[in-house]
mmCIF file of C-alpha atoms in Angstrom:
data_model
loop_
_atom_site.group_PDB
_atom_site.id
_atom_site.type_symbol
_atom_site.label_atom_id
_atom_site.label_comp_id
_atom_site.label_asym_id
_atom_site.label_seq_id
_atom_site.Cartn_x
_atom_site.Cartn_y
_atom_site.Cartn_z
ATOM 1 C CA MET A 1 39.255 103.978 18.831
ATOM 2 C CA LYS A 2 42.034 102.448 17.607
ATOM 3 C CA LYS A 3 44.403 104.913 19.626
ATOM 4 C CA HIS A 4 42.445 104.665 22.502
ATOM 5 C CA LEU A 5 43.039 100.758 22.753
ATOM 6 C CA ILE A 6 47.065 101.382 21.748
ATOM 7 C CA MET A 7 47.179 103.509 24.762
ATOM 8 C CA GLU A 8 45.588 101.465 26.876
ATOM 9 C CA ILE A 9 47.863 98.426 26.125
ATOM 10 C CA TYR A 10 50.780 100.640 26.785
ATOM 11 C CA ASP A 11 49.388 101.371 30.019
ATOM 12 C CA PHE A 12 48.897 97.637 30.836
ATOM 13 C CA LEU A 13 52.329 96.903 29.788
ATOM 14 C CA LYS A 14 53.619 99.749 31.857
ATOM 15 C CA HIS A 15 51.677 98.778 34.859
ATOM 16 C CA LYS A 16 52.938 95.147 34.496
ATOM 17 C CA GLY A 17 56.864 96.448 34.212
ATOM 18 C CA ILE A 18 56.874 94.902 30.985
ATOM 19 C CA VAL A 19 57.825 98.137 28.877
ATOM 20 C CA SER A 20 59.218 101.263 31.009
ATOM 21 C CA THR A 21 59.180 103.944 28.077
ATOM 22 C CA GLU A 22 56.897 104.805 25.127
ATOM 23 C CA ALA A 23 60.054 104.234 22.955
ATOM 24 C CA ASP A 24 60.296 100.599 24.161
ATOM 25 C CA PHE A 25 56.711 100.071 23.759
ATOM 26 C CA SER A 26 56.744 101.612 19.983
ATOM 27 C CA ILE A 27 59.691 99.418 19.135
ATOM 28 C CA ASP A 28 58.846 95.955 20.843
ATOM 29 C CA TRP A 29 55.054 95.898 20.717
ATOM 30 C CA LEU A 30 54.168 98.094 17.758
ATOM 31 C CA GLY A 31 57.095 97.336 15.482
ATOM 32 C CA GLN A 32 57.738 100.872 14.785
ATOM 33 C CA CYS A 33 60.321 103.707 15.416
ATOM 34 C CA GLU A 34 60.743 104.844 19.122
ATOM 35 C CA SER A 35 58.753 108.036 18.439
ATOM 36 C CA TYR A 36 55.686 106.333 17.002
ATOM 37 C CA LEU A 37 53.472 106.624 20.077
ATOM 38 C CA ARG A 38 54.469 109.819 20.929
ATOM 39 C CA GLY A 39 53.871 111.103 17.503
ATOM 40 C CA LEU A 40 50.226 109.299 17.739
ATOM 41 C CA ARG A 41 49.698 111.544 20.626
ATOM 42 C CA PHE A 42 50.760 114.798 19.625
ATOM 43 C CA LYS A 43 49.699 114.690 15.916
ATOM 44 C CA GLN A 44 46.234 113.569 16.807
ATOM 45 C CA THR A 45 46.246 110.989 14.431
ATOM 46 C CA GLU A 46 45.368 106.953 14.702
ATOM 47 C CA PRO A 47 47.655 104.223 14.308
ATOM 48 C CA THR A 48 47.518 102.487 11.183
ATOM 49 C CA LEU A 49 45.763 99.054 10.679
ATOM 50 C CA GLY A 50 49.092 97.270 10.220
ATOM 51 C CA VAL A 51 50.439 98.783 13.625
ATOM 52 C CA VAL A 52 47.235 97.352 15.362
ATOM 53 C CA ALA A 53 47.533 93.909 13.611
ATOM 54 C CA ILE A 54 51.112 93.882 14.634
ATOM 55 C CA CYS A 55 50.457 94.375 18.404
ATOM 56 C CA ALA A 56 47.766 91.774 18.066
ATOM 57 C CA SER A 57 50.132 89.360 17.056
ATOM 58 C CA ARG A 58 52.830 90.276 19.711
ATOM 59 C CA LEU A 59 50.019 90.026 22.303
ATOM 60 C CA GLN A 60 48.950 86.791 21.401
ATOM 61 C CA GLN A 61 52.588 85.466 21.228
ATOM 62 C CA ALA A 62 53.358 86.863 24.867
ATOM 63 C CA SER A 63 50.070 85.182 25.968
ATOM 64 C CA GLN A 64 51.091 81.902 24.639
ATOM 65 C CA PHE A 65 54.593 82.180 26.339
ATOM 66 C CA ILE A 66 52.991 83.286 29.713
ATOM 67 C CA ARG A 67 50.545 80.676 29.704
ATOM 68 C CA GLN A 68 53.314 78.050 29.954
ATOM 69 C CA SER A 69 53.423 79.076 33.524
ATOM 70 C CA PRO A 70 50.154 78.115 35.309
ATOM 71 C CA ALA A 71 50.600 80.307 38.027
ATOM 72 C CA HIS A 72 50.203 83.128 35.445
ATOM 73 C CA ALA A 73 47.159 81.924 33.348
ATOM 74 C CA HIS A 74 45.310 84.923 34.549
ATOM 75 C CA VAL A 75 47.809 87.481 33.053
ATOM 76 C CA ALA A 76 47.813 85.266 29.890
ATOM 77 C CA ASP A 77 44.127 85.686 29.472
ATOM 78 C CA GLN A 78 44.615 89.699 30.003
ATOM 79 C CA PHE A 79 47.082 89.482 27.065
ATOM 80 C CA LEU A 80 44.778 87.361 25.202
ATOM 81 C CA ALA A 81 41.794 89.716 25.652
ATOM 82 C CA LEU A 82 43.707 92.741 24.425
ATOM 83 C CA SER A 83 44.954 90.766 21.418
ATOM 84 C CA GLN A 84 41.392 89.912 20.618
ATOM 85 C CA ARG A 85 40.220 93.402 20.923
ATOM 86 C CA CYS A 86 43.067 94.507 18.675
ATOM 87 C CA GLN A 87 42.067 91.797 16.060
ATOM 88 C CA GLU A 88 38.376 92.748 16.226
ATOM 89 C CA ILE A 89 39.481 96.312 14.997
ATOM 90 C CA VAL A 90 41.638 94.678 11.993
ATOM 91 C CA ASN A 91 38.630 92.508 10.971
ATOM 92 C CA ALA A 92 36.244 95.324 11.254
ATOM 93 C CA ASP A 93 38.334 97.566 9.294
ATOM 94 C CA ALA A 94 39.065 95.058 6.657
ATOM 95 C CA ALA A 95 35.281 94.356 6.398
ATOM 96 C CA GLU A 96 34.651 97.872 5.834
ATOM 97 C CA LEU A 97 37.390 97.811 3.044
ATOM 98 C CA GLU A 98 35.764 94.659 1.583
ATOM 99 C CA LEU A 99 39.096 92.692 2.185
ATOM 100 C CA VAL A 100 37.730 89.861 4.429
#
């Protein structure tokens, strides 16, 4: 489920022209090395909880920045919705681990 959301976010950002490669996304949005997303796909592994949290934070920051332009409020809402979905995963996993 985490990987599916991360891939959805990558596709969204690529469609919007914000990232052009998996390497850009891995570095700028996940805070990882350039091969991180490629590794997730080929190794059939899930992203770490920390990666999902970093992505949530960066999406939220982008939403706040985009919202400064009223003409782009709908795009800011999309960023915020993706951020909230990431945060829900983080919270659910933390509750499972009894960290919340």
